[in-house]
CSV table of C-alpha atoms in Angstrom, one decimal:
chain,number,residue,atom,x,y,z
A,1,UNK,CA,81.7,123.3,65.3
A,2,UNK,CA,81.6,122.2,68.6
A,3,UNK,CA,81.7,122.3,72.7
A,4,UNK,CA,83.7,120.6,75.5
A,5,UNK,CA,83.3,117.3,75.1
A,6,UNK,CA,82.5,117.2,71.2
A,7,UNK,CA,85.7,119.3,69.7
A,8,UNK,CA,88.3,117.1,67.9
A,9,UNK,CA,91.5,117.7,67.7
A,10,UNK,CA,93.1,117.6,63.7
A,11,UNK,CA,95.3,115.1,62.8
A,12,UNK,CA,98.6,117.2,62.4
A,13,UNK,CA,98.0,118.6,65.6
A,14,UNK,CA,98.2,115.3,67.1
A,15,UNK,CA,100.9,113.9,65.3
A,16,UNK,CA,103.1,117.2,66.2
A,17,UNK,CA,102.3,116.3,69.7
A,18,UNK,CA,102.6,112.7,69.1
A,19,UNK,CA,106.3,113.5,67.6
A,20,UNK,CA,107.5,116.0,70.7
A,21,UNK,CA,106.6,112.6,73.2
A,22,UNK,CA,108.2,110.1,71.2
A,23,UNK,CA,111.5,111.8,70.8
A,24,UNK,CA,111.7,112.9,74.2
A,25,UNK,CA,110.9,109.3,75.4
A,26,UNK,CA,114.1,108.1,73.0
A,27,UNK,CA,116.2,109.8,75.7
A,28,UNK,CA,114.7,108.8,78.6
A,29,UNK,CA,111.9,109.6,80.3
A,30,UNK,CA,109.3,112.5,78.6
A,31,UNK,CA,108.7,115.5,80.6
A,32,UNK,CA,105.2,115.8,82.6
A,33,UNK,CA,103.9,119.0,80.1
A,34,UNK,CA,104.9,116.8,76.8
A,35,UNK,CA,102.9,113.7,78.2
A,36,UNK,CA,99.9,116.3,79.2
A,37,UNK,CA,100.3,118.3,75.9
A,38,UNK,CA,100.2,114.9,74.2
A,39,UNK,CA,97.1,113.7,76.4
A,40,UNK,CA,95.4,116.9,76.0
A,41,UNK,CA,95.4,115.9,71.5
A,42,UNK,CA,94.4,112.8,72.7
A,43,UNK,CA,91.6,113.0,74.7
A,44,UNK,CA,90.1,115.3,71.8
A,45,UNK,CA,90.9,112.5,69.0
A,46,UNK,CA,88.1,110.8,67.0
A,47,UNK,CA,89.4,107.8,68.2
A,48,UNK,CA,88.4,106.1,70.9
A,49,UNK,CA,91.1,104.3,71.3
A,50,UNK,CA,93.4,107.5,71.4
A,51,UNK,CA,90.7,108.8,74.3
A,52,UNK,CA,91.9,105.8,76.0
A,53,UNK,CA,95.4,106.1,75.7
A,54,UNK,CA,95.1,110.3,76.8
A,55,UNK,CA,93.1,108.9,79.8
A,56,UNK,CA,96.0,106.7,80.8
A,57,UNK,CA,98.6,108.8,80.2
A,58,UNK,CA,96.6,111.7,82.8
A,59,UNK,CA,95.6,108.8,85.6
A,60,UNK,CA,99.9,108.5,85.3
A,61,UNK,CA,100.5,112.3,85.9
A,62,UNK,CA,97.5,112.6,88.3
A,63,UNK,CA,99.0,109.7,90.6
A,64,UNK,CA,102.3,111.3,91.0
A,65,UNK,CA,101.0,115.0,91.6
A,66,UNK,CA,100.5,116.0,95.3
A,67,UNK,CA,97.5,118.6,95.9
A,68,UNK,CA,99.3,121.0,96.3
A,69,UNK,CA,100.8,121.1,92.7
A,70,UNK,CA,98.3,123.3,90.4
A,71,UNK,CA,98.5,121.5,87.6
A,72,UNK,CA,96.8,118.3,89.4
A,73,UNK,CA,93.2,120.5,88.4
A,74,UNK,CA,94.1,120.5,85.0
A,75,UNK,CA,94.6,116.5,84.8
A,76,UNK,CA,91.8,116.2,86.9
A,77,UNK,CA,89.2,118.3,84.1
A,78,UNK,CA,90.9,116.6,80.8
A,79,UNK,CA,90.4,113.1,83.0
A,80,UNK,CA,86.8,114.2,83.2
A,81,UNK,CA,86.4,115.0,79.7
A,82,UNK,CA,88.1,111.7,78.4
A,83,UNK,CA,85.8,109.2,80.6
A,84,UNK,CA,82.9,111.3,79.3
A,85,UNK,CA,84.2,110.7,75.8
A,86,UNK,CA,84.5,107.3,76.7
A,87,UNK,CA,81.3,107.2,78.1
A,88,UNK,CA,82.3,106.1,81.4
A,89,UNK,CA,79.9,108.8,82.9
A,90,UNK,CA,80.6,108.0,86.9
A,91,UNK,CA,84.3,107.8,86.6
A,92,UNK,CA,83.9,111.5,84.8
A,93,UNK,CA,82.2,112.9,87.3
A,94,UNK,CA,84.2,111.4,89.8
A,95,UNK,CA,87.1,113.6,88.4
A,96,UNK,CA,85.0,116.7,88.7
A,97,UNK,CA,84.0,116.0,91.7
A,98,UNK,CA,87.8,115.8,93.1
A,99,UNK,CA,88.2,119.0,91.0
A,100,UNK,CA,85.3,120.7,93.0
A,101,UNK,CA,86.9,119.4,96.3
A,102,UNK,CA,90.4,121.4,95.4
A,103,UNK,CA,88.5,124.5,93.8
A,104,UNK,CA,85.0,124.4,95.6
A,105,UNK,CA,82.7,126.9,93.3
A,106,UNK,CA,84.9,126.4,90.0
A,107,UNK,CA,82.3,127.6,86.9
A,108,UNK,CA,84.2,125.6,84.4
A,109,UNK,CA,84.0,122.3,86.3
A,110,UNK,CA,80.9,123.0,87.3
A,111,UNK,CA,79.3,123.9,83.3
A,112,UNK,CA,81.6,120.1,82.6
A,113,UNK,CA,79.5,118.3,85.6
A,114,UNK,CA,76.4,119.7,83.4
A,115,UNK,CA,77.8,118.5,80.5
A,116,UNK,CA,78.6,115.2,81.2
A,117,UNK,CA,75.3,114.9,83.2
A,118,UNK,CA,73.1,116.0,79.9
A,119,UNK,CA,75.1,113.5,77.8
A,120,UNK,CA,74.7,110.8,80.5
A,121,UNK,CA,70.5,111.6,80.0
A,122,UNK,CA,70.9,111.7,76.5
A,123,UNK,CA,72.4,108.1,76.4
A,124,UNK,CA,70.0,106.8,78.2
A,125,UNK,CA,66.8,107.8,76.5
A,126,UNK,CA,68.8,106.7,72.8
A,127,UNK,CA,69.5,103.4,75.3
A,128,UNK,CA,66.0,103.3,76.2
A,129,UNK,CA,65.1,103.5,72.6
A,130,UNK,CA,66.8,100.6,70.9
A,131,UNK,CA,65.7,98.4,74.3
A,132,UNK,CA,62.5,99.2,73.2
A,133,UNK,CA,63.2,98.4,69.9
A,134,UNK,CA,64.6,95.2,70.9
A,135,UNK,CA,61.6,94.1,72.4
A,136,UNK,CA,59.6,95.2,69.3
A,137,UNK,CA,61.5,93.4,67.0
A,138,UNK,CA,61.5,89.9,70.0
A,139,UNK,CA,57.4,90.5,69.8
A,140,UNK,CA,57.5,90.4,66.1
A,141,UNK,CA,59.6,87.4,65.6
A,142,UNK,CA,57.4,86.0,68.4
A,143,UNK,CA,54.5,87.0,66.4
A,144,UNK,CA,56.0,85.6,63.0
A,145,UNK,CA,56.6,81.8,64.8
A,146,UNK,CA,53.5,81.8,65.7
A,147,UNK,CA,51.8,82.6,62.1
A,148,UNK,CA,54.2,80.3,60.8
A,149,UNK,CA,53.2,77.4,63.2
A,150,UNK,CA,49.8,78.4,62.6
A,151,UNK,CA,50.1,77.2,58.9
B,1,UNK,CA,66.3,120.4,67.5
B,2,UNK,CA,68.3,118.6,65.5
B,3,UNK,CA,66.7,118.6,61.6
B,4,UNK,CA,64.8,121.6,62.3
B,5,UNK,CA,65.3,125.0,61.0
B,6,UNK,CA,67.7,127.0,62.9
B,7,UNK,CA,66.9,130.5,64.3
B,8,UNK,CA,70.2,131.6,63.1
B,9,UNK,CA,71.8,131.8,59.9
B,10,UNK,CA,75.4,131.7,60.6
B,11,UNK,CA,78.0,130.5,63.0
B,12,UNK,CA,81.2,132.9,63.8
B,13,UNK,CA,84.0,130.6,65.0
B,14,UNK,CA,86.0,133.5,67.3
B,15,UNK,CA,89.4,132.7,69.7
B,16,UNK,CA,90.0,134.9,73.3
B,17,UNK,CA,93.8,135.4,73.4
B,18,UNK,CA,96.1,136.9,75.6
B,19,UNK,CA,98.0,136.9,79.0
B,20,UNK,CA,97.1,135.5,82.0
B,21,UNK,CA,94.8,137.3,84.2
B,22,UNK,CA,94.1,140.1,81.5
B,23,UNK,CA,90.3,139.3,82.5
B,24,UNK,CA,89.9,136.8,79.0
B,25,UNK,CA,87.2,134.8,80.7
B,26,UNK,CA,85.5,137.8,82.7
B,27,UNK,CA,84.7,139.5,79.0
B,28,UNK,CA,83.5,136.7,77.9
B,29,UNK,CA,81.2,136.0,81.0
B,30,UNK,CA,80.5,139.6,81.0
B,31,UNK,CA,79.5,139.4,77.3
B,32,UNK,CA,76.9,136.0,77.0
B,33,UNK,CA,76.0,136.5,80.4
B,34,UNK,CA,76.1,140.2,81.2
B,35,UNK,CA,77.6,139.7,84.6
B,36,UNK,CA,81.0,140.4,86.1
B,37,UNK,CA,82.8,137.6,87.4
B,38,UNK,CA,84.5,138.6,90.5
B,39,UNK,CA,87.8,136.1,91.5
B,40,UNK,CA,87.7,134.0,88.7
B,41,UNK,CA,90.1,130.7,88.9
B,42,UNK,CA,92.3,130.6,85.6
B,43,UNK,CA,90.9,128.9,83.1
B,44,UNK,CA,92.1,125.1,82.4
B,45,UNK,CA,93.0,124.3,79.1
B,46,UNK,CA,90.2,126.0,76.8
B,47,UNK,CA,86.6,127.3,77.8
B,48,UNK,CA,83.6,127.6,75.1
B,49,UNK,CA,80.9,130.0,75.2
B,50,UNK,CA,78.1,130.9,73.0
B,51,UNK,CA,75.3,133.9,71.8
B,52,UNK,CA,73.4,135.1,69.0
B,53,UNK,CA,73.7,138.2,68.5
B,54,UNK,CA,72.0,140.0,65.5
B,55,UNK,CA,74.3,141.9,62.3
B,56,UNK,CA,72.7,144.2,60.0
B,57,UNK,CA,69.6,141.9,60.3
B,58,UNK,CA,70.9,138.4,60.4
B,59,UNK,CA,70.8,136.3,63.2
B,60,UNK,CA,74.2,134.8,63.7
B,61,UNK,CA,75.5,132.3,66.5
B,62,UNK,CA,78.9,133.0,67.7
B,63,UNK,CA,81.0,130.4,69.0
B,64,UNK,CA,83.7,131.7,71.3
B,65,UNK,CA,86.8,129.5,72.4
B,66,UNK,CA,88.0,130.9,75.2
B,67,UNK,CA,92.2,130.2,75.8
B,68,UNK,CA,94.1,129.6,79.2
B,69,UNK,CA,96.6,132.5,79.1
B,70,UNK,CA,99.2,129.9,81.3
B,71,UNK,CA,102.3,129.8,79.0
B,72,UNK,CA,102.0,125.6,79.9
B,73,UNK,CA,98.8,125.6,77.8
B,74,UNK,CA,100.1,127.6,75.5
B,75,UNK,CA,101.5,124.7,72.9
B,76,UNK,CA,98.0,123.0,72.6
B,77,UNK,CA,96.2,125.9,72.8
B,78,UNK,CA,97.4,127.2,69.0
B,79,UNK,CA,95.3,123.8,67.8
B,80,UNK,CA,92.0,126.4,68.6
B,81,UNK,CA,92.9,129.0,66.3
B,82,UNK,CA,92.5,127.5,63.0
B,83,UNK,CA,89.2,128.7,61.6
B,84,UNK,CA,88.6,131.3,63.5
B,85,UNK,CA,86.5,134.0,62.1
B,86,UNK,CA,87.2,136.4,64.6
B,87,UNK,CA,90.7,137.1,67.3
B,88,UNK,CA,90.1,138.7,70.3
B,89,UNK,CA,93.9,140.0,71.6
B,90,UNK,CA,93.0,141.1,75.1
B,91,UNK,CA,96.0,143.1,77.7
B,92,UNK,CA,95.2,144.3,81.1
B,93,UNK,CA,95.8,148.3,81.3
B,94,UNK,CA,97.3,148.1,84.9
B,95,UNK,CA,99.5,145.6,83.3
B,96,UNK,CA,102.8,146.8,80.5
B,97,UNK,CA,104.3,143.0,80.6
B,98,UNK,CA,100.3,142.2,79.2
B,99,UNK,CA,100.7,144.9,76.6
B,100,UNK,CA,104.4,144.6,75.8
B,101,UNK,CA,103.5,140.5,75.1
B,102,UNK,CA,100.8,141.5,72.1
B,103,UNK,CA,103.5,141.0,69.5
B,104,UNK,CA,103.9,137.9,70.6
B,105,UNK,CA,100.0,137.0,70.3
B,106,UNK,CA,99.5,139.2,67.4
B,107,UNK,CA,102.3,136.9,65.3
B,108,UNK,CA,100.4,133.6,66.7
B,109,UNK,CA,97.2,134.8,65.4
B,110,UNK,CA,98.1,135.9,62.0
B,111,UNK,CA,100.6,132.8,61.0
B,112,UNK,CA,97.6,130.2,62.3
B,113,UNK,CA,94.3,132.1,61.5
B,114,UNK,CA,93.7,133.2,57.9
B,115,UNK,CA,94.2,136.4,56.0
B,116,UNK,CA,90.8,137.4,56.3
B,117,UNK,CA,90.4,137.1,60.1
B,118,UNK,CA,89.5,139.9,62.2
B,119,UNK,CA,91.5,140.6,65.2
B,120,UNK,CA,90.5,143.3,67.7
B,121,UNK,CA,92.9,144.6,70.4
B,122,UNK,CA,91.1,145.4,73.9
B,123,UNK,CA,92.7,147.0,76.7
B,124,UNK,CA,90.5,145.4,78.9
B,125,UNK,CA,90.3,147.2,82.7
B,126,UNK,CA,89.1,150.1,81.9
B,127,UNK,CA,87.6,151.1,85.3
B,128,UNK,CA,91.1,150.7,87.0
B,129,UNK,CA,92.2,154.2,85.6
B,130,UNK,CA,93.6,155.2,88.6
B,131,UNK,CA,96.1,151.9,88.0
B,132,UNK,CA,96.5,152.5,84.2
B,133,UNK,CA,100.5,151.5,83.1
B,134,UNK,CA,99.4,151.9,79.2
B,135,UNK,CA,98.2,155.3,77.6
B,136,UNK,CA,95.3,154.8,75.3
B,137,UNK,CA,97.3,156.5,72.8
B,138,UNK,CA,100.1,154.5,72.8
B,139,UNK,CA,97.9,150.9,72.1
B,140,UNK,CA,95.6,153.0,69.4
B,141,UNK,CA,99.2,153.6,67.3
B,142,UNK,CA,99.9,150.4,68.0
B,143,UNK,CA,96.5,148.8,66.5
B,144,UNK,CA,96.5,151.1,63.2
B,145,UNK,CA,100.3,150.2,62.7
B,146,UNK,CA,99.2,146.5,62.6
B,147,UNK,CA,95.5,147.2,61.1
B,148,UNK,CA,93.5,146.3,64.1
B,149,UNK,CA,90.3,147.4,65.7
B,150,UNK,CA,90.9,148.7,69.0
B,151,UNK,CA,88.9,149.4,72.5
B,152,UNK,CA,89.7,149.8,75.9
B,153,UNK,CA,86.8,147.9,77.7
B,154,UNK,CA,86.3,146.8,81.3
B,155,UNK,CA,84.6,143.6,81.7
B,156,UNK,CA,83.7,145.0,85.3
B,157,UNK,CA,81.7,147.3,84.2
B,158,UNK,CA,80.3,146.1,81.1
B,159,UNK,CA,81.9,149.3,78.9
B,160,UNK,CA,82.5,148.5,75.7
B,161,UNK,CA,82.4,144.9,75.8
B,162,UNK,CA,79.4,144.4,73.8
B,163,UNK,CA,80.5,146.9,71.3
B,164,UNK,CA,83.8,144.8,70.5
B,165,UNK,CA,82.3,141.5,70.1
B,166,UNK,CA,79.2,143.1,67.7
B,167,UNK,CA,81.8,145.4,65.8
B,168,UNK,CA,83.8,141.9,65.3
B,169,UNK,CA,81.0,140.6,63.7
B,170,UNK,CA,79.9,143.4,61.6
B,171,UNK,CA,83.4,143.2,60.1
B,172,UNK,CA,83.3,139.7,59.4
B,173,UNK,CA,79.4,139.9,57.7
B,174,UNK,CA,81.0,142.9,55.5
B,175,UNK,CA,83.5,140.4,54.5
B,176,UNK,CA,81.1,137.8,53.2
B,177,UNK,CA,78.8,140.8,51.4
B,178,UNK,CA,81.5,141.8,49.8
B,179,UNK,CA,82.6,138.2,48.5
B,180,UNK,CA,86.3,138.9,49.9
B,181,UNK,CA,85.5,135.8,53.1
B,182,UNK,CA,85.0,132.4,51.0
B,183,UNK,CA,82.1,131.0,52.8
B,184,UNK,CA,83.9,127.8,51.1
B,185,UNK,CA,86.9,127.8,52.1
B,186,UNK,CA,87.4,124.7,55.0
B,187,UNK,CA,88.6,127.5,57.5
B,188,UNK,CA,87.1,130.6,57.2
B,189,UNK,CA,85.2,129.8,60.4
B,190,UNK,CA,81.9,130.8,59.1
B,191,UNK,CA,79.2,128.6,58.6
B,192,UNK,CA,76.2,129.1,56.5
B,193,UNK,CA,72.8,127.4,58.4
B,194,UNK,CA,69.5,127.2,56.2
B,195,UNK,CA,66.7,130.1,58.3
B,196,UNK,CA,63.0,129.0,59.2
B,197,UNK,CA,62.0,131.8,56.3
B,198,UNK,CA,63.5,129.6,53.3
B,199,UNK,CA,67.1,129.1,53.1
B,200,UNK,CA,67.6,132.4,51.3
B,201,UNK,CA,71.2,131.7,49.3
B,202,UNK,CA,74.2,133.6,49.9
B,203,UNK,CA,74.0,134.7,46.4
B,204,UNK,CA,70.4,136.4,47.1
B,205,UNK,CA,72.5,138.0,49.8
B,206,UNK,CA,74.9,139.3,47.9
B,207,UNK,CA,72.5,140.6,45.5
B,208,UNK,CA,70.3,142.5,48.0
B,209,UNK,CA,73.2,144.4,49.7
B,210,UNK,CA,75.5,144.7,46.9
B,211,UNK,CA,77.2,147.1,48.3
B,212,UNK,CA,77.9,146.4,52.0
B,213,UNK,CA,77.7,150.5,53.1
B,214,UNK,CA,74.0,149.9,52.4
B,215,UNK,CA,73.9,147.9,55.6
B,216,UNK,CA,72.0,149.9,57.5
B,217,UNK,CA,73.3,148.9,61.0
């Protein structure tokens, strides 16, 4: 089981929502809660490519919603959640930090900006680790020219 | 943490349904945090919480998904309720169109949760007496005509809020002692974790409380 930024979406879910977009863009243009119900699957797929998409699809709807429109926090959060899954840890909190601008104080951005930020330091220590491995292995190839020159 | 033993030995998936503004997020604050949340912004999309508690015993980790109760959300958030363990239907007392919605909630949680989910109905509010627009008597008929715990609970105060998410639980560990919840089955949302003490199977459960009314809690 799972939190935030680690819950998947299942596949029929997806395709459901997947199915409601691609009819309604048939007949023109797809309504702004189809593309955010779609998004929403998306940003919670096992794909990263999917995460992608869902993150486009939200920049879209955040662009063309004013402030003063409530549903521009709820773009703003799943944009968060998407770069995070993305690992694009700035942009992320970038979002949140737009979202704490609207709703200064907001506990669920604020336990998201956690989140993201114990994720981001989790990264970087496994990033730290296979650096450090890399320059293991460089010394030991160093260390196996030499003992071959050697002979 | 990851490899070692874990200080629990299950997981309870639960689901917080339910209107807007019936105070969904507040009892769940109020419950892994034990504090009232006073003007709380509507939840976006879905919220996640977490506690161990401890049934007849066992230590078990419950996972708790809270829902937005925005009708907009509404479509995605049904994808949370498969493999749920436990359904919380909450209503706001000062509020009739909260209650007179619950058949609406209660057919969403039965046709995407499994048969052996528990659902508990709380009338949450129950400091606002003074306010009240549903009887207590009136949501108790309606919760044994549908076979559903009931409470009235204010998350204000704290009343009752612990005693629906524990009683949940209980009702969910009777379930497995008594061999009726398929620990299994892809969705029962129950999972079985290995304890410090030994992984002691589910069978050796079984066999030491046979009969589930010898649970003493």
């Amino acid at each position: 089981m799972a939190d935030t930024l680690t819950d998947f979406v299942s596949e029929d879910y997806l395709q459901e929502f997947e199915g409601k977009y691609n009819a309604e863009k048939q007949n023109g243009v797809p309504s702004d809660d189809t593309t955010f119900h779609y998004a929403w699957c998306l940003v919670r797929s096992k794909l990263l490519t999917d995460v992608r998409k869902g993150v486009m699809f939200l920049e879209q709807l955040v662009k063309k919603t004013s402030v003063e429109q409530h549903h521009k926090r709820d773009y703003l959060y799943y944009l968060a959640v998407g770069n995070a899954r993305l690992k694009e840890y700035a942009t992320a909190l970038k979002y949140i930090k737009s979202l704490l601008q609207l709703e200064p104080g907001n506990r669920q951005a604020q336990e998201l900006e956690k989140a993201i930020k114990k994720s981001m330091e989790s990264d970087a220590i496994k990033g730290v680790a296979i650096a450090g491995g890399g320059v293991l292995l460089a010394g030991a190839l160093v260390g196996l020219g030499m003992s071959l020159l050697k002979k | 943490m990851s490899g070692g033993p874990y200080n629990y030995s299950y997981i309870f998936k639960y689901i917080i349904i339910g209107d807007m503004g019936v105070g969904k997020s507040c009892l769940l604050h109020q419950f892994t945090e034990k504090k009232f949340m006073a003007d709380c912004p509507h939840t976006i999309g879905v919220e996640f919480g977490t506690r161990i508690i401890e049934v007849c015993g066992q230590k078990i980790k419950l996972q708790i998904w809270d829902t937005a109760g925005q009708e907009r959300f509404r479509a995605v958030t049904r994808s949370y309720y498969r493999g749920a363990a436990g359904a919380l239907i909450i209503y706001d007392i000062t509020r009739r169109s909260t209650y007179n919605h619950l058949s609406s909630w209660l057919t969403d949680a039965r046709n995407l949760t499994n048969p052996n989910t528990v659902i508990f109905l709380i009338g949450n509010k129950s400091d606002l007496d003074g306010q009240r627009d549903v009887t207590y008597e009136e949501a108790k008929k309606f919760a044994d005509e549908n076979g559903l715990k009931f409470v009235e609970a204010s998350a204000k105060t704290g009343e009752n809020v612990e005693e629906a998410f524990l009683e949940t639980a209980k009702k969910i560990y009777e379930s497995i002692q008594d061999g009726s919840l398929d620990l299994n089955a892809a969705e029962s949302g129950v999972q079985k974790k290995p304890t410090a003490n030994g992984a002691r199977s589910l069978s050796a459960d079984n066999a030491e409380g046979r009969n589930p009314s010898s649970c003493s809690c």
